């Protein structure tokens, strides 16, 4: 009886996430300065998990008409419908205007999952990367694997290198790939645990496309840190993240072939980890130029809220009511 009572209370506990005041105070200071009045509405969404939304990315390798019908009945619709510069027909993602999460599927050895639950804004870096069949692709910081899976929904790369430096996250990445990608294709994917800062020197000019979904201060999860001591340490170490991100980007530039493209993304609102890092790369690497992604942003502006005043090669998705996607920063560069 006690066990069943514990199980019954589980979902309720999940809903009562506690906001970490240390983190919220830090964000208040920083983001009021950086975002002005916009921060108030963003904060209202970030601090209320019950209004968060989750997208459903279909797995083309395990298709189910029944699933699409179920999604439509539940009020879901395709996330990307505008005239996007790049939108492969095989990339199918459904979203709903109402908050809530579609039930997750458990990992089962030897059985492919039919869908992946994610923040819809995290597909924007993949759409900006524009991977085509036969191109050599590097996902530099690939765990937990959602963007790697999304890339493989779009195209079949010549070689696909998924790298994750952290051991625990690397195991998570492997499991994600095994859950979504069938055997013949899985053999073409190389998974490594290299230090991303060194890949450019180890594998110079080897890739046509590189995704740097960099380690960052994850605003959503940090706000609900249960360990105040750990949260305080994170906030102190936050200042060092931009240096790591710059080094990862510099490594990615070295790994790119001339003419190749690079997309940098984070899930933070922090200017120091976003546009400041990109500006530093543009100022220190003479062989890199910005790529205009305004057309992509315009095509998805019905579903996403963007920070105004960003440069043509970058965008920042701001969580809003009814469009609770993000934070997600995306910037695109090209090697000359």
PDB file of C-alpha atoms in Angstrom, residues 83-252:
ATOM      1  CA  UNK A  83       8.873  28.581 -46.940  1.00  0.00           C
ATOM      2  CA  UNK A  84      12.115  27.561 -45.239  1.00  0.00           C
ATOM      3  CA  UNK A  85      15.407  27.711 -47.179  1.00  0.00           C
ATOM      4  CA  UNK A  86      16.045  24.124 -46.013  1.00  0.00           C
ATOM      5  CA  UNK A  87      13.323  21.713 -44.902  1.00  0.00           C
ATOM      6  CA  UNK A  88      13.701  18.080 -45.994  1.00  0.00           C
ATOM      7  CA  UNK A  89      10.359  16.283 -46.325  1.00  0.00           C
ATOM      8  CA  UNK A  90      11.781  13.504 -44.128  1.00  0.00           C
ATOM      9  CA  UNK A  91      12.091  15.856 -41.115  1.00  0.00           C
ATOM     10  CA  UNK A  92       8.701  15.709 -39.416  1.00  0.00           C
ATOM     11  CA  UNK A  93       8.123  17.457 -36.137  1.00  0.00           C
ATOM     12  CA  UNK A  94       4.780  18.066 -34.426  1.00  0.00           C
ATOM     13  CA  UNK A  95       3.918  20.694 -31.843  1.00  0.00           C
ATOM     14  CA  UNK A  96       0.842  21.714 -29.879  1.00  0.00           C
ATOM     15  CA  UNK A  97      -0.169  25.190 -28.738  1.00  0.00           C
ATOM     16  CA  UNK A  98      -1.135  23.817 -25.331  1.00  0.00           C
ATOM     17  CA  UNK A  99       1.453  23.000 -22.645  1.00  0.00           C
ATOM     18  CA  UNK A 100       2.279  19.425 -21.777  1.00  0.00           C
ATOM     19  CA  UNK A 101       4.427  16.504 -22.752  1.00  0.00           C
ATOM     20  CA  UNK A 102       3.512  13.581 -25.000  1.00  0.00           C
ATOM     21  CA  UNK A 103       4.299  10.289 -23.166  1.00  0.00           C
ATOM     22  CA  UNK A 104       7.954   9.288 -23.519  1.00  0.00           C
ATOM     23  CA  UNK A 105       9.040   5.914 -24.919  1.00  0.00           C
ATOM     24  CA  UNK A 106      11.435   3.718 -22.949  1.00  0.00           C
ATOM     25  CA  UNK A 107      14.684   2.447 -24.463  1.00  0.00           C
ATOM     26  CA  UNK A 108      14.325  -1.199 -25.527  1.00  0.00           C
ATOM     27  CA  UNK A 109      17.331  -3.089 -26.869  1.00  0.00           C
ATOM     28  CA  UNK A 110      16.822  -4.060 -30.505  1.00  0.00           C
ATOM     29  CA  UNK A 111      13.716  -1.905 -30.954  1.00  0.00           C
ATOM     30  CA  UNK A 112      13.677   1.552 -32.526  1.00  0.00           C
ATOM     31  CA  UNK A 113      11.728   4.361 -30.910  1.00  0.00           C
ATOM     32  CA  UNK A 114       9.082   6.067 -33.029  1.00  0.00           C
ATOM     33  CA  UNK A 115       9.687   9.605 -31.787  1.00  0.00           C
ATOM     34  CA  UNK A 116      11.968  11.897 -29.785  1.00  0.00           C
ATOM     35  CA  UNK A 117      10.623  14.540 -27.375  1.00  0.00           C
ATOM     36  CA  UNK A 118      12.440  17.857 -27.484  1.00  0.00           C
ATOM     37  CA  UNK A 119      12.278  21.632 -27.311  1.00  0.00           C
ATOM     38  CA  UNK A 120      11.215  22.590 -30.871  1.00  0.00           C
ATOM     39  CA  UNK A 121      13.771  25.430 -30.915  1.00  0.00           C
ATOM     40  CA  UNK A 122      16.593  22.875 -30.717  1.00  0.00           C
ATOM     41  CA  UNK A 123      15.835  21.886 -34.332  1.00  0.00           C
ATOM     42  CA  UNK A 124      16.735  25.379 -35.588  1.00  0.00           C
ATOM     43  CA  UNK A 125      20.526  24.723 -35.451  1.00  0.00           C
ATOM     44  CA  UNK A 126      19.924  21.580 -37.572  1.00  0.00           C
ATOM     45  CA  UNK A 127      17.847  23.529 -40.114  1.00  0.00           C
ATOM     46  CA  UNK A 128      20.531  26.248 -40.215  1.00  0.00           C
ATOM     47  CA  UNK A 129      23.273  23.639 -40.838  1.00  0.00           C
ATOM     48  CA  UNK A 130      21.565  22.448 -44.072  1.00  0.00           C
ATOM     49  CA  UNK A 131      23.182  18.996 -44.243  1.00  0.00           C
ATOM     50  CA  UNK A 132      22.963  17.289 -47.653  1.00  0.00           C
ATOM     51  CA  UNK A 133      23.439  13.622 -48.613  1.00  0.00           C
ATOM     52  CA  UNK A 134      27.089  12.604 -48.859  1.00  0.00           C
ATOM     53  CA  UNK A 135      28.505  15.503 -46.845  1.00  0.00           C
ATOM     54  CA  UNK A 136      30.981  14.799 -44.045  1.00  0.00           C
ATOM     55  CA  UNK A 137      29.519  16.050 -40.785  1.00  0.00           C
ATOM     56  CA  UNK A 138      30.886  16.574 -37.273  1.00  0.00           C
ATOM     57  CA  UNK A 139      28.621  17.022 -34.234  1.00  0.00           C
ATOM     58  CA  UNK A 140      31.288  18.294 -31.840  1.00  0.00           C
ATOM     59  CA  UNK A 141      29.353  18.176 -28.524  1.00  0.00           C
ATOM     60  CA  UNK A 142      26.695  15.633 -29.456  1.00  0.00           C
ATOM     61  CA  UNK A 143      25.098  14.371 -26.211  1.00  0.00           C
ATOM     62  CA  UNK A 144      22.335  13.648 -25.450  1.00  0.00           C
ATOM     63  CA  UNK A 145      21.951  13.053 -29.211  1.00  0.00           C
ATOM     64  CA  UNK A 146      18.726  14.806 -30.221  1.00  0.00           C
ATOM     65  CA  UNK A 147      20.402  17.003 -32.833  1.00  0.00           C
ATOM     66  CA  UNK A 148      22.411  14.040 -34.199  1.00  0.00           C
ATOM     67  CA  UNK A 149      19.147  12.109 -34.615  1.00  0.00           C
ATOM     68  CA  UNK A 150      17.550  15.162 -36.280  1.00  0.00           C
ATOM     69  CA  UNK A 151      20.474  15.500 -38.729  1.00  0.00           C
ATOM     70  CA  UNK A 152      19.966  11.868 -39.740  1.00  0.00           C
ATOM     71  CA  UNK A 153      16.260  12.534 -40.333  1.00  0.00           C
ATOM     72  CA  UNK A 154      17.319  15.219 -42.838  1.00  0.00           C
ATOM     73  CA  UNK A 155      20.082  13.530 -44.848  1.00  0.00           C
ATOM     74  CA  UNK A 156      22.519  10.641 -45.071  1.00  0.00           C
ATOM     75  CA  UNK A 157      26.020  12.059 -44.466  1.00  0.00           C
ATOM     76  CA  UNK A 158      29.098  10.577 -46.150  1.00  0.00           C
ATOM     77  CA  UNK A 159      30.679  10.211 -42.744  1.00  0.00           C
ATOM     78  CA  UNK A 160      29.052  11.287 -39.503  1.00  0.00           C
ATOM     79  CA  UNK A 161      31.242  11.885 -36.477  1.00  0.00           C
ATOM     80  CA  UNK A 162      29.426  12.356 -33.146  1.00  0.00           C
ATOM     81  CA  UNK A 163      31.749  13.445 -30.358  1.00  0.00           C
ATOM     82  CA  UNK A 164      31.100  13.787 -26.621  1.00  0.00           C
ATOM     83  CA  UNK A 165      33.932  14.401 -24.172  1.00  0.00           C
ATOM     84  CA  UNK A 166      32.026  13.531 -20.985  1.00  0.00           C
ATOM     85  CA  UNK A 167      31.907   9.751 -20.330  1.00  0.00           C
ATOM     86  CA  UNK A 168      28.443   9.646 -18.782  1.00  0.00           C
ATOM     87  CA  UNK A 169      26.952  11.855 -21.508  1.00  0.00           C
ATOM     88  CA  UNK A 170      28.736   9.785 -24.146  1.00  0.00           C
ATOM     89  CA  UNK A 171      26.931   6.643 -22.908  1.00  0.00           C
ATOM     90  CA  UNK A 172      23.665   8.589 -23.108  1.00  0.00           C
ATOM     91  CA  UNK A 173      24.532   9.603 -26.692  1.00  0.00           C
ATOM     92  CA  UNK A 174      25.233   5.967 -27.679  1.00  0.00           C
ATOM     93  CA  UNK A 175      21.913   4.846 -26.249  1.00  0.00           C
ATOM     94  CA  UNK A 176      20.056   7.613 -28.118  1.00  0.00           C
ATOM     95  CA  UNK A 177      21.682   6.631 -31.419  1.00  0.00           C
ATOM     96  CA  UNK A 178      20.878   2.936 -30.783  1.00  0.00           C
ATOM     97  CA  UNK A 179      17.260   3.850 -29.979  1.00  0.00           C
ATOM     98  CA  UNK A 180      16.645   5.722 -33.229  1.00  0.00           C
ATOM     99  CA  UNK A 181      19.032   4.596 -35.958  1.00  0.00           C
ATOM    100  CA  UNK A 182      18.879   1.182 -37.717  1.00  0.00           C
ATOM    101  CA  UNK A 183      21.879  -1.141 -38.009  1.00  0.00           C
ATOM    102  CA  UNK A 184      23.162  -0.509 -41.563  1.00  0.00           C
ATOM    103  CA  UNK A 185      23.237   3.241 -40.952  1.00  0.00           C
ATOM    104  CA  UNK A 186      24.555   3.005 -37.406  1.00  0.00           C
ATOM    105  CA  UNK A 187      27.764   1.483 -38.789  1.00  0.00           C
ATOM    106  CA  UNK A 188      28.466   4.745 -40.646  1.00  0.00           C
ATOM    107  CA  UNK A 189      28.373   6.763 -37.422  1.00  0.00           C
ATOM    108  CA  UNK A 190      31.597   7.260 -35.526  1.00  0.00           C
ATOM    109  CA  UNK A 191      31.149   8.009 -31.823  1.00  0.00           C
ATOM    110  CA  UNK A 192      34.168   9.368 -29.947  1.00  0.00           C
ATOM    111  CA  UNK A 193      35.043  10.842 -26.543  1.00  0.00           C
ATOM    112  CA  UNK A 194      37.735  13.266 -27.695  1.00  0.00           C
ATOM    113  CA  UNK A 195      38.364  16.685 -26.180  1.00  0.00           C
ATOM    114  CA  UNK A 196      36.447  18.880 -28.641  1.00  0.00           C
ATOM    115  CA  UNK A 197      39.094  21.602 -28.302  1.00  0.00           C
ATOM    116  CA  UNK A 198      41.653  19.285 -29.946  1.00  0.00           C
ATOM    117  CA  UNK A 199      39.596  17.813 -32.813  1.00  0.00           C
ATOM    118  CA  UNK A 200      40.528  20.640 -35.194  1.00  0.00           C
ATOM    119  CA  UNK A 201      44.239  19.837 -34.755  1.00  0.00           C
ATOM    120  CA  UNK A 202      43.665  16.068 -34.908  1.00  0.00           C
ATOM    121  CA  UNK A 203      41.373  16.212 -37.970  1.00  0.00           C
ATOM    122  CA  UNK A 204      42.108  19.429 -39.884  1.00  0.00           C
ATOM    123  CA  UNK A 205      39.820  20.368 -42.809  1.00  0.00           C
ATOM    124  CA  UNK A 206      37.997  17.033 -42.751  1.00  0.00           C
ATOM    125  CA  UNK A 207      34.351  18.148 -42.605  1.00  0.00           C
ATOM    126  CA  UNK A 208      31.843  19.968 -44.813  1.00  0.00           C
ATOM    127  CA  UNK A 209      29.539  20.823 -41.914  1.00  0.00           C
ATOM    128  CA  UNK A 210      30.216  21.188 -38.184  1.00  0.00           C
ATOM    129  CA  UNK A 211      27.658  21.641 -35.408  1.00  0.00           C
ATOM    130  CA  UNK A 212      28.904  23.108 -32.123  1.00  0.00           C
ATOM    131  CA  UNK A 213      26.012  22.731 -29.677  1.00  0.00           C
ATOM    132  CA  UNK A 214      28.248  23.992 -26.918  1.00  0.00           C
ATOM    133  CA  UNK A 215      28.218  23.216 -23.195  1.00  0.00           C
ATOM    134  CA  UNK A 216      26.495  26.257 -21.691  1.00  0.00           C
ATOM    135  CA  UNK A 217      24.639  27.521 -18.657  1.00  0.00           C
ATOM    136  CA  UNK A 218      21.313  25.781 -19.228  1.00  0.00           C
ATOM    137  CA  UNK A 219      18.895  28.453 -18.005  1.00  0.00           C
ATOM    138  CA  UNK A 220      15.863  26.148 -17.747  1.00  0.00           C
ATOM    139  CA  UNK A 221      17.470  23.408 -15.658  1.00  0.00           C
ATOM    140  CA  UNK A 222      19.683  25.716 -13.576  1.00  0.00           C
ATOM    141  CA  UNK A 223      16.601  27.560 -12.283  1.00  0.00           C
ATOM    142  CA  UNK A 224      15.448  24.327 -10.665  1.00  0.00           C
ATOM    143  CA  UNK A 225      18.784  23.191  -9.166  1.00  0.00           C
ATOM    144  CA  UNK A 226      17.961  21.183  -6.030  1.00  0.00           C
ATOM    145  CA  UNK A 227      21.486  21.526  -4.642  1.00  0.00           C
ATOM    146  CA  UNK A 228      22.095  25.179  -3.673  1.00  0.00           C
ATOM    147  CA  UNK A 229      25.821  24.596  -3.131  1.00  0.00           C
ATOM    148  CA  UNK A 230      26.191  23.066  -6.610  1.00  0.00           C
ATOM    149  CA  UNK A 231      24.137  25.930  -8.102  1.00  0.00           C
ATOM    150  CA  UNK A 232      26.423  28.502  -6.453  1.00  0.00           C
ATOM    151  CA  UNK A 233      29.524  26.733  -7.834  1.00  0.00           C
ATOM    152  CA  UNK A 234      27.914  26.630 -11.301  1.00  0.00           C
ATOM    153  CA  UNK A 235      27.271  30.376 -11.202  1.00  0.00           C
ATOM    154  CA  UNK A 236      30.902  31.059 -10.219  1.00  0.00           C
ATOM    155  CA  UNK A 237      32.178  28.776 -13.003  1.00  0.00           C
ATOM    156  CA  UNK A 238      29.771  30.374 -15.494  1.00  0.00           C
ATOM    157  CA  UNK A 239      32.348  33.057 -16.291  1.00  0.00           C
ATOM    158  CA  UNK A 240      34.727  30.368 -17.621  1.00  0.00           C
ATOM    159  CA  UNK A 241      32.228  28.877 -20.085  1.00  0.00           C
ATOM    160  CA  UNK A 242      32.748  31.525 -22.778  1.00  0.00           C
ATOM    161  CA  UNK A 243      36.471  30.666 -22.892  1.00  0.00           C
ATOM    162  CA  UNK A 244      35.653  26.950 -23.409  1.00  0.00           C
ATOM    163  CA  UNK A 245      33.055  27.827 -26.062  1.00  0.00           C
ATOM    164  CA  UNK A 246      35.562  29.996 -27.933  1.00  0.00           C
ATOM    165  CA  UNK A 247      38.136  27.173 -27.901  1.00  0.00           C
ATOM    166  CA  UNK A 248      35.546  24.678 -29.186  1.00  0.00           C
ATOM    167  CA  UNK A 249      34.578  27.066 -31.977  1.00  0.00           C
ATOM    168  CA  UNK A 250      38.191  27.654 -32.948  1.00  0.00           C
ATOM    169  CA  UNK A 251      38.700  23.881 -33.091  1.00  0.00           C
ATOM    170  CA  UNK A 252      35.556  23.540 -35.246  1.00  0.00           C
TER     171      UNK A 252
END
